[in-house]
Amino acid sequence: MRIYVAFDLDNKRNEVDLTAEFAWETGDLPLPRRRDQIAFGELITVVDTVQYSCMDIGHIVASDHEEPPVKIDLWLRLTKATREGKYAPHEFHSILSELPSVSNLCVTGLPD
């Protein structure tokens, strides 16, 4: 199952919240519920919100690849211990990009 994930990096640059967003292939794992903890490498997160979106049949048919009928989005937050680690945006990117279950990774605040 593919789940779309996002979380704040608990770091601001010029008053803009920095975030990480990616697709997570969960395989046969059960769908995480609110308050569940998820470890992405050394980054420990907690599920804040689970959102289900029913895809429009026109969107599914027009897509050039297979689309699931329901899109699942997770909004996570970092645990206190992870926040206290004070990771920089490039460190979040480095940790997440090494995970084979993570794709389409976008971390804001990376140097150009």
Coordinates of N, CA, C and O in Angstrom, one line a residue:
M1 N 0.8 -1.2 0.0 CA 0.0 0.0 0.0 C 0.9 1.2 0.0 O 1.9 1.3 0.7
R2 N 0.5 2.2 -0.7 CA 1.2 3.5 -0.8 C 0.5 4.5 0.0 O -0.7 4.8 -0.2
I3 N 1.2 5.2 0.9 CA 0.7 6.2 1.8 C 1.5 7.5 1.6 O 2.8 7.4 1.5
Y4 N 0.9 8.6 1.5 CA 1.6 9.9 1.4 C 1.8 10.5 2.7 O 0.8 10.6 3.5
V5 N 3.0 10.9 3.1 CA 3.4 11.3 4.4 C 4.0 12.7 4.4 O 4.7 13.0 3.4
A6 N 3.7 13.5 5.4 CA 4.3 14.8 5.6 C 4.5 15.1 7.0 O 3.7 14.6 7.9
F7 N 5.5 15.9 7.3 CA 5.7 16.4 8.7 C 6.5 17.6 8.7 O 7.3 17.8 7.8
D8 N 6.3 18.4 9.7 CA 7.2 19.6 9.9 C 8.5 19.2 10.4 O 8.6 18.2 11.2
L9 N 9.6 19.9 10.0 CA 10.9 19.6 10.5 C 11.2 20.2 11.8 O 12.3 20.1 12.4
D10 N 10.2 20.9 12.4 CA 10.4 21.7 13.6 C 11.6 22.7 13.5 O 12.4 22.8 14.4
N11 N 11.6 23.3 12.4 CA 12.7 24.2 12.0 C 12.1 25.3 11.1 O 11.3 25.0 10.2
K12 N 12.3 26.6 11.4 CA 11.8 27.6 10.5 C 13.0 28.4 9.9 O 14.0 28.5 10.4
R13 N 12.7 28.8 8.6 CA 13.7 29.6 7.9 C 12.9 30.8 7.3 O 12.0 30.6 6.6
N14 N 13.3 32.0 7.7 CA 12.6 33.2 7.3 C 11.1 33.1 7.5 O 10.3 33.4 6.7
E15 N 10.8 32.6 8.7 CA 9.4 32.5 9.2 C 8.5 31.5 8.4 O 7.3 31.5 8.4
V16 N 9.2 30.6 7.6 CA 8.5 29.6 6.9 C 8.8 28.2 7.5 O 9.9 27.9 7.8
D17 N 7.7 27.5 7.8 CA 7.9 26.1 8.3 C 8.5 25.2 7.3 O 8.0 25.2 6.1
L18 N 9.5 24.5 7.6 CA 10.1 23.5 6.7 C 9.5 22.2 6.9 O 9.1 21.8 8.0
T19 N 9.3 21.4 5.8 CA 8.6 20.1 5.9 C 9.3 19.1 5.1 O 10.2 19.4 4.2
A20 N 9.0 17.8 5.3 CA 9.4 16.7 4.5 C 8.1 16.0 4.0 O 7.1 15.9 4.8
E21 N 8.1 15.7 2.8 CA 6.9 15.0 2.2 C 7.4 13.9 1.3 O 8.5 14.0 0.6
F22 N 6.7 12.7 1.3 CA 7.2 11.6 0.5 C 6.1 10.5 0.4 O 5.1 10.6 1.2
A23 N 6.3 9.6 -0.5 CA 5.4 8.4 -0.6 C 6.1 7.3 0.2 O 7.3 7.1 0.1
W24 N 5.3 6.5 0.9 CA 5.8 5.4 1.7 C 5.1 4.2 1.3 O 3.9 4.1 1.4
E25 N 5.9 3.2 0.8 CA 5.4 1.9 0.5 C 5.3 1.0 1.7 O 6.4 0.7 2.2
T26 N 4.2 0.7 2.3 CA 4.1 0.0 3.5 C 4.0 -1.5 3.4 O 4.0 -2.2 4.4
G27 N 3.9 -2.0 2.2 CA 3.7 -3.4 2.0 C 2.5 -4.0 2.7 O 1.4 -3.4 2.5
D28 N 2.6 -5.0 3.5 CA 1.5 -5.6 4.2 C 1.3 -5.1 5.6 O 0.5 -5.6 6.3
L29 N 2.0 -4.0 5.9 CA 1.8 -3.5 7.3 C 0.4 -2.9 7.4 O -0.2 -2.4 6.5
P30 N -0.2 -3.0 8.6 CA -1.5 -2.4 8.8 C -1.4 -0.9 8.7 O -0.3 -0.3 9.0
L31 N -2.5 -0.3 8.4 CA -2.5 1.2 8.3 C -2.3 1.8 9.7 O -3.0 1.4 10.6
P32 N -1.3 2.7 9.8 CA -1.1 3.4 11.1 C -2.3 4.2 11.5 O -3.1 4.7 10.7
R33 N -2.5 4.2 12.8 CA -3.7 4.9 13.4 C -3.1 6.2 14.1 O -1.9 6.3 14.4
R34 N -4.0 7.1 14.5 CA -3.6 8.3 15.2 C -2.9 7.8 16.5 O -3.3 6.9 17.2
R35 N -1.8 8.5 16.8 CA -1.0 8.3 18.0 C 0.0 7.2 17.8 O 0.8 6.9 18.7
D36 N -0.1 6.4 16.7 CA 1.0 5.4 16.5 C 2.3 6.0 16.3 O 2.4 7.1 15.7
Q37 N 3.4 5.4 16.8 CA 4.7 5.8 16.5 C 5.3 5.1 15.3 O 5.0 3.9 15.1
I38 N 6.0 5.8 14.5 CA 6.6 5.3 13.3 C 8.1 5.7 13.2 O 8.3 6.9 13.4
A39 N 9.0 4.8 13.1 CA 10.4 5.1 12.9 C 10.8 5.1 11.5 O 10.6 4.1 10.8
F40 N 11.4 6.2 11.0 CA 12.0 6.2 9.7 C 13.5 6.4 9.9 O 14.0 7.5 10.1
G41 N 14.2 5.2 10.0 CA 15.6 5.3 10.4 C 15.6 5.7 11.8 O 14.9 5.2 12.7
E42 N 16.4 6.7 12.1 CA 16.5 7.2 13.5 C 15.5 8.3 13.8 O 15.5 8.8 14.9
L43 N 14.7 8.7 12.8 CA 13.7 9.7 13.0 C 12.4 9.0 13.6 O 11.8 8.2 12.9
I44 N 12.0 9.4 14.8 CA 10.8 8.8 15.4 C 9.7 9.8 15.3 O 9.9 11.0 15.7
T45 N 8.6 9.4 14.7 CA 7.4 10.3 14.5 C 6.2 9.7 15.2 O 6.2 8.5 15.5
V46 N 5.2 10.5 15.3 CA 3.9 10.1 15.9 C 2.8 10.5 14.9 O 2.8 11.7 14.3
V47 N 1.8 9.7 14.6 CA 0.8 10.0 13.7 C -0.2 11.0 14.3 O -0.8 10.7 15.4
D48 N -0.4 12.2 13.7 CA -1.3 13.2 14.2 C -2.7 13.0 13.4 O -3.7 13.1 14.1
T49 N -2.6 12.9 12.1 CA -3.8 12.8 11.3 C -3.7 11.8 10.2 O -2.7 11.6 9.6
V50 N -4.8 11.0 10.0 CA -4.9 10.1 8.9 C -6.1 10.6 8.1 O -7.2 10.8 8.6
Q51 N -5.9 10.8 6.8 CA -6.9 11.4 5.9 C -7.1 10.5 4.7 O -6.1 10.1 4.1
Y52 N -8.3 10.1 4.5 CA -8.7 9.3 3.3 C -9.4 10.1 2.3 O -10.2 10.9 2.6
S53 N -9.0 10.0 1.0 CA -9.6 10.7 -0.1 C -10.0 9.7 -1.2 O -9.2 9.0 -1.7
C54 N -11.3 9.7 -1.5 CA -11.8 8.9 -2.6 C -11.5 9.6 -3.9 O -11.8 10.7 -4.1
M55 N -10.8 8.9 -4.8 CA -10.4 9.4 -6.0 C -11.5 9.4 -7.0 O -12.3 8.5 -7.1
D56 N -11.6 10.5 -7.8 CA -12.6 10.6 -8.9 C -12.3 9.6 -9.9 O -11.2 9.4 -10.4
I57 N -13.3 8.9 -10.4 CA -13.2 7.9 -11.5 C -12.5 8.5 -12.7 O -11.7 7.8 -13.3
G58 N -12.8 9.7 -13.0 CA -12.2 10.4 -14.2 C -10.7 10.5 -14.0 O -9.9 10.3 -14.9
H59 N -10.3 10.8 -12.8 CA -8.8 10.9 -12.5 C -8.1 9.5 -12.6 O -7.1 9.4 -13.2
I60 N -8.8 8.5 -12.1 CA -8.2 7.2 -12.2 C -8.1 6.7 -13.6 O -7.0 6.2 -14.0
V61 N -9.1 6.9 -14.4 CA -9.1 6.5 -15.8 C -8.1 7.3 -16.6 O -7.4 6.7 -17.5
A62 N -8.0 8.6 -16.4 CA -7.1 9.4 -17.2 C -5.6 9.3 -16.8 O -4.7 9.7 -17.5
S63 N -5.3 8.7 -15.6 CA -3.9 8.6 -15.2 C -3.2 7.6 -16.1 O -3.7 6.6 -16.6
D64 N -1.9 7.9 -16.2 CA -1.0 7.1 -17.1 C -0.4 5.9 -16.3 O 0.4 5.1 -16.8
H65 N -0.7 5.8 -15.0 CA -0.3 4.6 -14.2 C -1.4 4.2 -13.3 O -2.4 4.9 -13.1
E66 N -1.3 3.0 -12.7 CA -2.4 2.5 -11.9 C -2.6 3.4 -10.6 O -1.6 3.7 -9.9
E67 N -3.8 3.8 -10.4 CA -4.1 4.6 -9.2 C -5.1 3.9 -8.3 O -6.0 3.3 -8.8
P68 N -4.8 3.9 -7.0 CA -5.7 3.3 -6.1 C -7.0 4.1 -6.0 O -6.9 5.3 -6.1
P69 N -8.1 3.5 -5.7 CA -9.4 4.2 -5.6 C -9.4 5.2 -4.3 O -10.2 6.1 -4.3
V70 N -8.6 4.9 -3.3 CA -8.5 5.7 -2.1 C -7.1 6.1 -1.9 O -6.2 5.3 -1.9
K71 N -6.9 7.4 -1.7 CA -5.6 8.0 -1.4 C -5.5 8.2 0.1 O -6.5 8.6 0.7
I72 N -4.4 7.8 0.7 CA -4.2 7.9 2.2 C -3.1 8.9 2.5 O -2.0 8.7 2.0
D73 N -3.4 9.9 3.3 CA -2.4 10.9 3.7 C -2.2 10.8 5.2 O -3.2 10.7 5.9
L74 N -0.9 10.8 5.6 CA -0.6 10.9 7.0 C 0.1 12.2 7.3 O 1.0 12.6 6.6
W75 N -0.3 12.9 8.4 CA 0.4 14.0 8.9 C 1.0 13.6 10.2 O 0.3 13.1 11.1
L76 N 2.4 13.7 10.3 CA 3.1 13.2 11.4 C 3.7 14.4 12.2 O 3.7 15.5 11.7
R77 N 4.1 14.1 13.4 CA 4.9 15.1 14.2 C 6.1 14.3 14.7 O 6.1 13.1 15.0
L78 N 7.2 15.1 14.9 CA 8.4 14.5 15.5 C 8.2 14.3 17.0 O 7.6 15.1 17.6
T79 N 8.8 13.2 17.5 CA 8.8 13.0 18.9 C 9.7 14.0 19.6 O 10.6 14.6 18.9
K80 N 9.6 14.2 20.9 CA 10.4 15.2 21.6 C 11.9 14.8 21.4 O 12.7 15.7 21.2
A81 N 12.2 13.5 21.6 CA 13.6 13.1 21.4 C 14.2 13.4 20.0 O 15.3 13.9 19.9
T82 N 13.4 13.3 19.0 CA 13.8 13.6 17.6 C 14.0 15.1 17.5 O 15.0 15.5 16.9
R83 N 13.0 15.8 18.0 CA 13.1 17.3 17.9 C 14.4 17.8 18.6 O 15.1 18.7 18.1
E84 N 14.7 17.2 19.8 CA 15.9 17.6 20.5 C 17.2 17.3 19.8 O 18.2 17.8 20.1
G85 N 17.1 16.4 18.8 CA 18.3 16.1 18.0 C 18.7 17.2 17.1 O 19.8 17.2 16.6
K86 N 17.8 18.1 16.9 CA 18.0 19.3 16.1 C 18.7 19.0 14.7 O 19.7 19.5 14.3
Y87 N 18.0 18.1 14.0 CA 18.4 17.8 12.7 C 18.3 18.9 11.7 O 17.3 19.6 11.7
A88 N 19.2 19.1 10.8 CA 19.1 20.1 9.7 C 18.4 19.5 8.6 O 18.3 18.2 8.5
P89 N 17.8 20.3 7.7 CA 17.0 19.7 6.5 C 17.8 18.7 5.7 O 17.3 17.7 5.3
H90 N 19.1 18.9 5.5 CA 19.9 18.0 4.7 C 20.0 16.6 5.4 O 20.1 15.6 4.8
E91 N 20.0 16.7 6.8 CA 20.1 15.4 7.5 C 18.8 14.6 7.4 O 18.8 13.4 7.3
F92 N 17.6 15.3 7.5 CA 16.4 14.6 7.2 C 16.4 14.0 5.9 O 16.0 12.8 5.7
H93 N 16.8 14.7 4.9 CA 16.9 14.2 3.5 C 17.8 13.0 3.4 O 17.4 12.0 2.8
S94 N 18.9 13.1 4.0 CA 19.9 12.0 3.9 C 19.3 10.7 4.6 O 19.4 9.6 4.0
I95 N 18.7 10.8 5.8 CA 18.2 9.7 6.5 C 17.0 9.1 5.7 O 17.0 7.9 5.4
L96 N 16.1 9.9 5.2 CA 14.9 9.4 4.5 C 15.2 8.8 3.1 O 14.6 7.8 2.7
S97 N 16.2 9.4 2.4 CA 16.5 9.0 1.1 C 17.2 7.6 1.1 O 17.2 6.9 0.1
E98 N 17.7 7.2 2.2 CA 18.4 5.9 2.3 C 17.4 4.7 2.5 O 17.7 3.6 2.5
L99 N 16.1 5.1 2.8 CA 15.1 4.0 3.1 C 14.5 3.5 1.8 O 13.9 4.3 1.0
P100 N 14.5 2.2 1.5 CA 14.0 1.7 0.3 C 12.4 1.9 0.2 O 11.9 1.9 -1.0
S101 N 11.8 2.1 1.3 CA 10.3 2.2 1.2 C 9.8 3.6 1.0 O 8.7 3.9 0.8
V102 N 10.8 4.6 0.9 CA 10.5 6.0 0.7 C 10.8 6.4 -0.8 O 11.8 6.1 -1.3
S103 N 9.8 7.1 -1.4 CA 10.0 7.6 -2.8 C 9.4 9.0 -2.9 O 8.7 9.4 -2.0
N104 N 9.7 9.7 -3.9 CA 9.2 11.0 -4.2 C 9.4 12.0 -3.0 O 8.6 12.8 -2.6
L105 N 10.6 11.9 -2.5 CA 11.0 12.7 -1.3 C 11.2 14.1 -1.7 O 11.9 14.5 -2.6
C106 N 10.6 15.0 -0.9 CA 10.8 16.5 -1.0 C 11.0 17.0 0.4 O 10.1 17.0 1.2
V107 N 12.2 17.6 0.7 CA 12.5 18.3 1.9 C 12.7 19.7 1.6 O 13.6 20.1 0.9
T108 N 11.9 20.6 2.2 CA 12.1 22.0 2.0 C 13.3 22.5 2.9 O 13.6 21.9 3.9
G109 N 13.9 23.6 2.4 CA 15.0 24.2 3.2 C 16.4 23.6 2.8 O 17.4 24.0 3.4
L110 N 16.5 22.8 1.7 CA 17.8 22.3 1.3 C 18.5 23.4 0.5 O 17.8 24.2 -0.2
P111 N 19.8 23.5 0.6 CA 20.5 24.5 -0.2 C 20.4 24.2 -1.7 O 20.3 23.0 -2.1
D112 N 20.4 25.2 -2.5 CA 20.2 25.0 -3.9 C 21.4 24.4 -4.6 O 22.5 24.4 -4.3

